[in-house]
Amino acid sequence: MEAFPIDIVIPWVDGADPVWQQERARFQPSSGADSSAARYRDWDTLRYWFRGIERYAPWVRTIHFITYGHLPAWLNTSNPKLHVVNHRDYIPKEYLPTFSSHTIELNMHRIEGLAEHFLYFNDDVFLNAPTKPEDFFMKGLPADTAVFGIIKNTDVENFMPYIMLNMMAVMNMHFSKRAMLKKDFFKWFSPKNGHYVLNNLYLLPWGCYTGFRNFHTCVPYCKSTLETVWDTVPEILDRTCRHRFRCREDVNQYIFRYWQLASGAFMPHKPNSAYLTMGQQTAADAAKLLSAHKYQVVCVNDDPLDFDFEAERNALIRAFDAIFPDSSGFER
């Protein structure tokens, strides 16, 4: 067992909160901002996230629960493992109010009492099988799967490729891919990478970083990495944080992961996660995936697609309730 404490950071927003809605309405996003309702709507599955953490990661020290100020009515705020964090508790006041997940993520290192080693979760990423600290940190370093990728785009309205390109520019400005491979070749071509070694082999001839493969899972971070990136490219992070809503000129929290990969501050790790998107798949698909307990981490993603949200949400809640029927210590 790793001898150091490991925390979790998870942000949450109640898009139905009228106070939050009123404040959001005061700051009308520009046409170039990502303000889709799907970014804020609540699937009402958060209690199952907590049940999964309690069941499958009892070794976690503290859960830092980030919120605009609203809280689920059922949340037991007296649980000794829970630290409720308001935006204004850690985000510099010049960036507030914010309706951008990027600002919320980029300032995580400022959370009071945050451990050096922590896992970042979105609220659609669930633990679904037993875990141990070594699944996320080894020898004091984040456990990650280093895979080269290519940034692609199939829709001009898609924000993510632009954001990824912004971060690749930062990586190529501060790191040499060739120098990294001389130092960390066996981390990128580790047997633990499995078939992803073929990705790395195919993109090996490219002299610069063309992208990194992202896994929809929780991300292990060292707080010192976030501090280093802020010290190195403060103007880039500051520019993102001054945007009230997500936009194409941004970077996001993956810049910290990429920094860890490019600097070699990680240990090779076999991925153990699965991903589906509601709308492309159904609650029945999610139930089948979750009930198999094949993967430690499962992401049930929400995208602004055309489907019966209420029906799918109710079906997804029934599926989660069958898998996690018992209340956790984080519920009243």
Tab-separated table of C-alpha atoms in Angstrom:
chain	number	residue	atom	x	y	z
A	1	MET	CA	0.000	0.000	0.000
A	2	GLU	CA	1.193	3.505	-0.781
A	3	ALA	CA	2.151	5.345	2.406
A	4	PHE	CA	0.856	8.796	1.457
A	5	PRO	CA	-2.700	10.184	1.619
A	6	ILE	CA	-4.760	10.272	-1.564
A	7	ASP	CA	-7.701	12.657	-1.978
A	8	ILE	CA	-10.471	13.027	-4.541
A	9	VAL	CA	-11.635	16.250	-6.172
A	10	ILE	CA	-15.083	16.274	-7.805
A	11	PRO	CA	-17.041	19.312	-9.045
A	12	TRP	CA	-20.839	19.328	-9.187
A	13	VAL	CA	-23.456	21.793	-10.368
A	14	ASP	CA	-27.208	21.857	-9.882
A	15	GLY	CA	-28.389	23.323	-13.171
A	16	ALA	CA	-31.932	23.593	-11.776
A	17	ASP	CA	-30.943	25.945	-8.937
A	18	PRO	CA	-32.877	29.210	-9.590
A	19	VAL	CA	-30.208	31.363	-7.882
A	20	TRP	CA	-27.505	29.839	-10.081
A	21	GLN	CA	-29.742	30.251	-13.146
A	22	GLN	CA	-30.319	33.942	-12.381
A	23	GLU	CA	-26.639	34.639	-12.015
A	24	ARG	CA	-25.822	32.698	-15.165
A	25	ALA	CA	-28.440	34.739	-17.053
A	26	ARG	CA	-26.597	37.932	-16.072
A	27	PHE	CA	-23.581	36.836	-18.083
A	28	GLN	CA	-24.817	36.035	-21.555
A	29	PRO	CA	-22.236	33.890	-23.340
A	30	SER	CA	-20.933	34.945	-26.705
A	31	SER	CA	-21.768	32.955	-29.816
A	32	GLY	CA	-18.384	31.270	-29.499
A	33	ALA	CA	-19.034	29.887	-26.018
A	34	ASP	CA	-20.141	26.410	-25.037
A	35	SER	CA	-23.327	26.938	-23.007
A	36	SER	CA	-25.321	23.827	-23.891
A	37	ALA	CA	-27.889	22.808	-21.271
A	38	ALA	CA	-26.390	19.304	-21.312
A	39	ARG	CA	-23.297	20.747	-19.625
A	40	TYR	CA	-25.345	21.560	-16.524
A	41	ARG	CA	-28.360	19.232	-16.338
A	42	ASP	CA	-28.475	16.776	-13.459
A	43	TRP	CA	-29.004	13.040	-13.981
A	44	ASP	CA	-29.577	12.618	-10.217
A	45	THR	CA	-26.985	9.828	-9.993
A	46	LEU	CA	-24.515	11.563	-7.668
A	47	ARG	CA	-25.504	9.461	-4.644
A	48	TYR	CA	-24.386	6.382	-6.565
A	49	TRP	CA	-21.020	8.011	-7.198
A	50	PHE	CA	-20.558	8.303	-3.431
A	51	ARG	CA	-21.726	4.724	-2.895
A	52	GLY	CA	-19.161	3.531	-5.407
A	53	ILE	CA	-16.348	5.439	-3.721
A	54	GLU	CA	-17.275	4.127	-0.268
A	55	ARG	CA	-17.526	0.549	-1.508
A	56	TYR	CA	-14.568	0.400	-3.871
A	57	ALA	CA	-12.085	3.018	-2.557
A	58	PRO	CA	-12.377	3.082	1.252
A	59	TRP	CA	-8.689	4.066	1.391
A	60	VAL	CA	-9.403	7.594	0.087
A	61	ARG	CA	-8.622	10.225	2.728
A	62	THR	CA	-10.816	13.211	1.768
A	63	ILE	CA	-13.367	13.987	-0.939
A	64	HIS	CA	-13.226	17.671	-1.894
A	65	PHE	CA	-16.720	18.336	-3.234
A	66	ILE	CA	-16.725	21.524	-5.320
A	67	THR	CA	-19.996	23.423	-5.668
A	68	TYR	CA	-21.324	26.845	-6.624
A	69	GLY	CA	-23.018	26.846	-3.223
A	70	HIS	CA	-25.948	24.486	-3.675
A	71	LEU	CA	-25.885	20.994	-2.172
A	72	PRO	CA	-27.958	17.843	-2.718
A	73	ALA	CA	-30.646	17.632	-0.026
A	74	TRP	CA	-29.549	14.102	0.848
A	75	LEU	CA	-25.832	14.881	1.312
A	76	ASN	CA	-24.432	14.213	4.795
A	77	THR	CA	-22.090	17.173	5.173
A	78	SER	CA	-20.935	15.949	8.603
A	79	ASN	CA	-19.180	12.918	7.113
A	80	PRO	CA	-15.540	13.297	8.263
A	81	LYS	CA	-14.241	12.370	4.803
A	82	LEU	CA	-16.227	15.121	3.058
A	83	HIS	CA	-14.879	18.639	2.473
A	84	VAL	CA	-17.439	20.917	0.830
A	85	VAL	CA	-15.654	23.566	-1.251
A	86	ASN	CA	-17.418	26.658	-2.561
A	87	HIS	CA	-16.056	28.266	-5.735
A	88	ARG	CA	-15.162	31.378	-3.759
A	89	ASP	CA	-13.191	29.284	-1.245
A	90	TYR	CA	-10.399	28.617	-3.739
A	91	ILE	CA	-10.942	30.313	-7.116
A	92	PRO	CA	-9.419	33.829	-7.290
A	93	LYS	CA	-12.150	36.455	-7.136
A	94	GLU	CA	-11.200	37.956	-10.505
A	95	TYR	CA	-12.423	34.736	-12.156
A	96	LEU	CA	-15.811	34.681	-10.421
A	97	PRO	CA	-18.564	34.002	-11.044
A	98	THR	CA	-17.671	31.218	-13.422
A	99	PHE	CA	-19.831	28.837	-15.422
A	100	SER	CA	-16.860	27.098	-16.986
A	101	SER	CA	-15.596	23.720	-15.847
A	102	HIS	CA	-12.172	24.788	-17.098
A	103	THR	CA	-11.817	27.523	-14.488
A	104	ILE	CA	-13.044	25.170	-11.782
A	105	GLU	CA	-10.478	22.546	-12.813
A	106	LEU	CA	-7.458	24.736	-13.472
A	107	ASN	CA	-7.458	26.104	-9.920
A	108	MET	CA	-7.799	22.808	-8.029
A	109	HIS	CA	-4.344	23.126	-6.465
A	110	ARG	CA	-5.639	26.103	-4.462
A	111	ILE	CA	-8.105	23.975	-2.463
A	112	GLU	CA	-7.221	24.214	1.211
A	113	GLY	CA	-5.906	20.939	2.614
A	114	LEU	CA	-5.653	19.174	-0.752
A	115	ALA	CA	-3.189	16.279	-0.655
A	116	GLU	CA	-0.186	16.197	-2.981
A	117	HIS	CA	-1.672	13.062	-4.569
A	118	PHE	CA	-5.290	13.281	-5.684
A	119	LEU	CA	-7.759	11.876	-8.207
A	120	TYR	CA	-9.876	14.167	-10.336
A	121	PHE	CA	-13.378	12.874	-11.090
A	122	ASN	CA	-16.228	14.254	-13.124
A	123	ASP	CA	-19.633	13.396	-11.683
A	124	ASP	CA	-20.348	11.040	-14.596
A	125	VAL	CA	-17.324	8.853	-13.815
A	126	PHE	CA	-18.117	6.022	-11.363
A	127	LEU	CA	-16.055	3.417	-9.555
A	128	ASN	CA	-17.546	0.023	-10.342
A	129	ALA	CA	-15.031	-2.541	-9.034
A	130	PRO	CA	-12.560	-2.795	-6.127
A	131	THR	CA	-9.518	-0.533	-6.298
A	132	LYS	CA	-6.315	0.013	-4.369
A	133	PRO	CA	-4.006	3.046	-4.212
A	134	GLU	CA	-1.494	1.363	-6.542
A	135	ASP	CA	-4.094	1.438	-9.301
A	136	PHE	CA	-3.637	5.216	-9.402
A	137	PHE	CA	-0.197	5.988	-7.947
A	138	MET	CA	3.003	3.946	-8.042
A	139	LYS	CA	6.287	4.995	-6.433
A	140	GLY	CA	4.720	8.356	-5.698
A	141	LEU	CA	3.900	9.027	-9.369
A	142	PRO	CA	0.566	9.040	-11.208
A	143	ALA	CA	-0.219	5.708	-12.881
A	144	ASP	CA	-1.209	6.451	-16.464
A	145	THR	CA	-1.265	5.005	-19.977
A	146	ALA	CA	0.963	7.030	-22.307
A	147	VAL	CA	-0.454	6.889	-25.825
A	148	PHE	CA	0.150	9.244	-28.749
A	149	GLY	CA	-2.918	10.390	-30.619
A	150	ILE	CA	-4.154	12.576	-33.457
A	151	ILE	CA	-6.546	15.440	-32.941
A	152	LYS	CA	-9.519	15.072	-35.254
A	153	ASN	CA	-12.646	17.093	-35.889
A	154	THR	CA	-15.882	16.115	-37.624
A	155	ASP	CA	-18.026	19.138	-36.699
A	156	VAL	CA	-17.115	22.836	-36.680
A	157	GLU	CA	-19.344	23.244	-33.603
A	158	ASN	CA	-17.207	20.788	-31.640
A	159	PHE	CA	-15.125	22.692	-29.081
A	160	MET	CA	-12.797	19.954	-27.925
A	161	PRO	CA	-10.440	19.697	-30.939
A	162	TYR	CA	-9.626	23.403	-30.681
A	163	ILE	CA	-8.911	23.080	-26.974
A	164	MET	CA	-6.714	20.029	-27.595
A	165	LEU	CA	-4.746	21.926	-30.258
A	166	ASN	CA	-4.163	24.766	-27.808
A	167	MET	CA	-2.677	22.320	-25.323
A	168	MET	CA	-0.534	20.597	-27.961
A	169	ALA	CA	0.972	23.987	-28.768
A	170	VAL	CA	1.927	24.376	-25.104
A	171	MET	CA	3.444	20.889	-24.984
A	172	ASN	CA	5.502	21.440	-28.111
A	173	MET	CA	6.665	24.839	-26.880
A	174	HIS	CA	8.005	23.370	-23.636
A	175	PHE	CA	8.944	19.756	-24.400
A	176	SER	CA	10.876	17.898	-27.053
A	177	LYS	CA	9.205	14.679	-28.095
A	178	ARG	CA	12.513	13.226	-29.268
A	179	ALA	CA	14.275	14.066	-26.002
A	180	MET	CA	11.367	12.572	-24.053
A	181	LEU	CA	11.586	9.309	-26.002
A	182	LYS	CA	15.315	9.009	-25.306
A	183	LYS	CA	14.588	9.334	-21.592
A	184	ASP	CA	11.250	7.533	-21.235
A	185	PHE	CA	11.038	5.201	-24.234
A	186	PHE	CA	10.092	2.161	-22.140
A	187	LYS	CA	7.276	4.049	-20.423
A	188	TRP	CA	5.651	4.690	-23.790
A	189	PHE	CA	6.394	1.224	-25.109
A	190	SER	CA	5.603	-0.659	-21.907
A	191	PRO	CA	3.804	-4.037	-22.152
A	192	LYS	CA	1.207	-2.485	-19.844
A	193	ASN	CA	0.097	-0.299	-22.747
A	194	GLY	CA	-1.153	-3.412	-24.566
A	195	HIS	CA	-2.332	-2.781	-28.115
A	196	TYR	CA	-1.866	0.960	-27.631
A	197	VAL	CA	1.840	0.340	-28.305
A	198	LEU	CA	0.795	0.183	-31.965
A	199	ASN	CA	-0.524	3.753	-31.738
A	200	ASN	CA	2.821	4.870	-30.389
A	201	LEU	CA	4.712	2.958	-33.051
A	202	TYR	CA	2.625	4.463	-35.853
A	203	LEU	CA	3.090	8.040	-34.601
A	204	LEU	CA	6.717	7.595	-33.573
A	205	PRO	CA	8.144	9.261	-36.735
A	206	TRP	CA	6.366	12.558	-36.071
A	207	GLY	CA	8.861	14.998	-34.597
A	208	CYS	CA	6.349	16.855	-32.454
A	209	TYR	CA	3.374	15.918	-30.300
A	210	THR	CA	0.255	15.447	-32.437
A	211	GLY	CA	-1.997	14.643	-29.505
A	212	PHE	CA	-2.467	12.255	-26.594
A	213	ARG	CA	-5.031	9.504	-26.213
A	214	ASN	CA	-7.566	10.453	-23.541
A	215	PHE	CA	-9.381	7.892	-21.442
A	216	HIS	CA	-12.755	8.845	-19.968
A	217	THR	CA	-11.791	7.970	-16.426
A	218	CYS	CA	-10.582	9.597	-13.239
A	219	VAL	CA	-7.156	11.215	-13.580
A	220	PRO	CA	-4.357	10.893	-10.986
A	221	TYR	CA	-2.542	14.158	-10.339
A	222	CYS	CA	0.231	15.521	-8.205
A	223	LYS	CA	-0.672	18.943	-6.862
A	224	SER	CA	2.888	20.075	-7.515
A	225	THR	CA	2.324	19.494	-11.245
A	226	LEU	CA	-0.516	22.015	-11.267
A	227	GLU	CA	1.678	24.501	-9.419
A	228	THR	CA	4.498	23.974	-11.926
A	229	VAL	CA	2.233	24.567	-14.928
A	230	TRP	CA	0.851	27.735	-13.361
A	231	ASP	CA	4.408	28.950	-12.699
A	232	THR	CA	5.446	28.168	-16.294
A	233	VAL	CA	2.494	29.347	-18.422
A	234	PRO	CA	0.446	31.622	-16.118
A	235	GLU	CA	-0.803	33.848	-18.940
A	236	ILE	CA	-2.362	30.889	-20.801
A	237	LEU	CA	-4.188	29.585	-17.729
A	238	ASP	CA	-5.211	33.090	-16.691
A	239	ARG	CA	-6.739	33.761	-20.120
A	240	THR	CA	-8.855	30.622	-19.867
A	241	CYS	CA	-9.997	31.423	-16.333
A	242	ARG	CA	-11.215	34.869	-17.391
A	243	HIS	CA	-13.750	33.278	-19.750
A	244	ARG	CA	-17.097	32.918	-17.946
A	245	PHE	CA	-18.058	30.039	-20.236
A	246	ARG	CA	-15.996	27.417	-22.032
A	247	CYS	CA	-14.680	28.536	-25.386
A	248	ARG	CA	-12.319	27.481	-28.150
A	249	GLU	CA	-9.433	29.628	-26.915
A	250	ASP	CA	-9.282	27.650	-23.653
A	251	VAL	CA	-7.155	24.899	-22.230
A	252	ASN	CA	-8.556	22.434	-19.711
A	253	GLN	CA	-7.350	20.168	-16.900
A	254	TYR	CA	-5.790	17.746	-19.372
A	255	ILE	CA	-2.924	20.218	-19.705
A	256	PHE	CA	-1.747	18.922	-16.316
A	257	ARG	CA	-1.995	15.300	-17.422
A	258	TYR	CA	-0.130	16.025	-20.645
A	259	TRP	CA	2.566	17.817	-18.656
A	260	GLN	CA	3.001	14.729	-16.477
A	261	LEU	CA	3.264	12.522	-19.558
A	262	ALA	CA	5.654	14.769	-21.490
A	263	SER	CA	7.907	15.282	-18.467
A	264	GLY	CA	7.977	11.566	-17.610
A	265	ALA	CA	6.373	12.131	-14.202
A	266	PHE	CA	4.216	9.011	-14.361
A	267	MET	CA	4.386	5.212	-14.167
A	268	PRO	CA	3.020	2.950	-16.945
A	269	HIS	CA	-0.375	1.496	-16.136
A	270	LYS	CA	-2.846	-0.732	-17.943
A	271	PRO	CA	-6.149	1.134	-18.474
A	272	ASN	CA	-9.179	-0.322	-16.723
A	273	SER	CA	-12.105	1.858	-17.745
A	274	ALA	CA	-15.112	1.909	-20.051
A	275	TYR	CA	-17.158	4.680	-21.609
A	276	LEU	CA	-20.594	5.196	-23.137
A	277	THR	CA	-22.603	8.233	-24.185
A	278	MET	CA	-26.265	8.558	-23.312
A	279	GLY	CA	-28.165	9.208	-26.505
A	280	GLN	CA	-25.814	7.097	-28.571
A	281	GLN	CA	-26.354	4.306	-26.054
A	282	THR	CA	-29.255	3.785	-23.654
A	283	ALA	CA	-29.783	3.253	-19.951
A	284	ALA	CA	-30.171	-0.445	-20.738
A	285	ASP	CA	-26.663	-0.439	-22.231
A	286	ALA	CA	-25.353	1.308	-19.135
A	287	ALA	CA	-27.069	-1.235	-16.870
A	288	LYS	CA	-25.483	-4.115	-18.752
A	289	LEU	CA	-22.035	-2.535	-18.574
A	290	LEU	CA	-22.281	-1.654	-14.888
A	291	SER	CA	-23.747	-4.967	-13.743
A	292	ALA	CA	-20.810	-6.866	-15.262
A	293	HIS	CA	-18.342	-5.092	-12.923
A	294	LYS	CA	-15.632	-5.781	-15.492
A	295	TYR	CA	-14.079	-2.312	-15.303
A	296	GLN	CA	-12.906	-0.385	-12.266
A	297	VAL	CA	-14.078	2.904	-13.750
A	298	VAL	CA	-17.127	3.551	-15.939
A	299	CYS	CA	-18.018	6.882	-17.534
A	300	VAL	CA	-21.697	7.460	-18.366
A	301	ASN	CA	-21.364	10.592	-20.457
A	302	ASP	CA	-24.067	13.115	-21.358
A	303	ASP	CA	-23.966	14.944	-24.691
A	304	PRO	CA	-26.495	17.393	-26.190
A	305	LEU	CA	-28.138	14.775	-28.382
A	306	ASP	CA	-31.827	14.389	-29.240
A	307	PHE	CA	-33.333	11.770	-26.923
A	308	ASP	CA	-35.989	11.461	-24.195
A	309	PHE	CA	-33.928	12.777	-21.278
A	310	GLU	CA	-36.516	12.157	-18.553
A	311	ALA	CA	-37.168	8.563	-19.603
A	312	GLU	CA	-33.483	7.737	-19.907
A	313	ARG	CA	-32.667	9.418	-16.602
A	314	ASN	CA	-35.335	7.435	-14.749
A	315	ALA	CA	-34.144	4.197	-16.334
A	316	LEU	CA	-30.531	4.986	-15.479
A	317	ILE	CA	-31.444	5.701	-11.847
A	318	ARG	CA	-33.209	2.325	-11.619
A	319	ALA	CA	-30.122	0.641	-13.038
A	320	PHE	CA	-27.807	2.329	-10.546
A	321	ASP	CA	-30.178	1.590	-7.678
A	322	ALA	CA	-30.061	-2.118	-8.506
A	323	ILE	CA	-26.245	-2.072	-8.479
A	324	PHE	CA	-25.796	0.207	-5.448
A	325	PRO	CA	-28.945	-0.387	-3.354
A	326	ASP	CA	-27.439	0.503	0.037
A	327	SER	CA	-27.040	4.085	1.228
A	328	SER	CA	-23.531	5.303	1.965
A	329	GLY	CA	-22.208	7.274	4.904
A	330	PHE	CA	-22.376	10.339	2.675
A	331	GLU	CA	-26.191	10.250	2.746
A	332	ARG	CA	-28.464	11.488	5.507
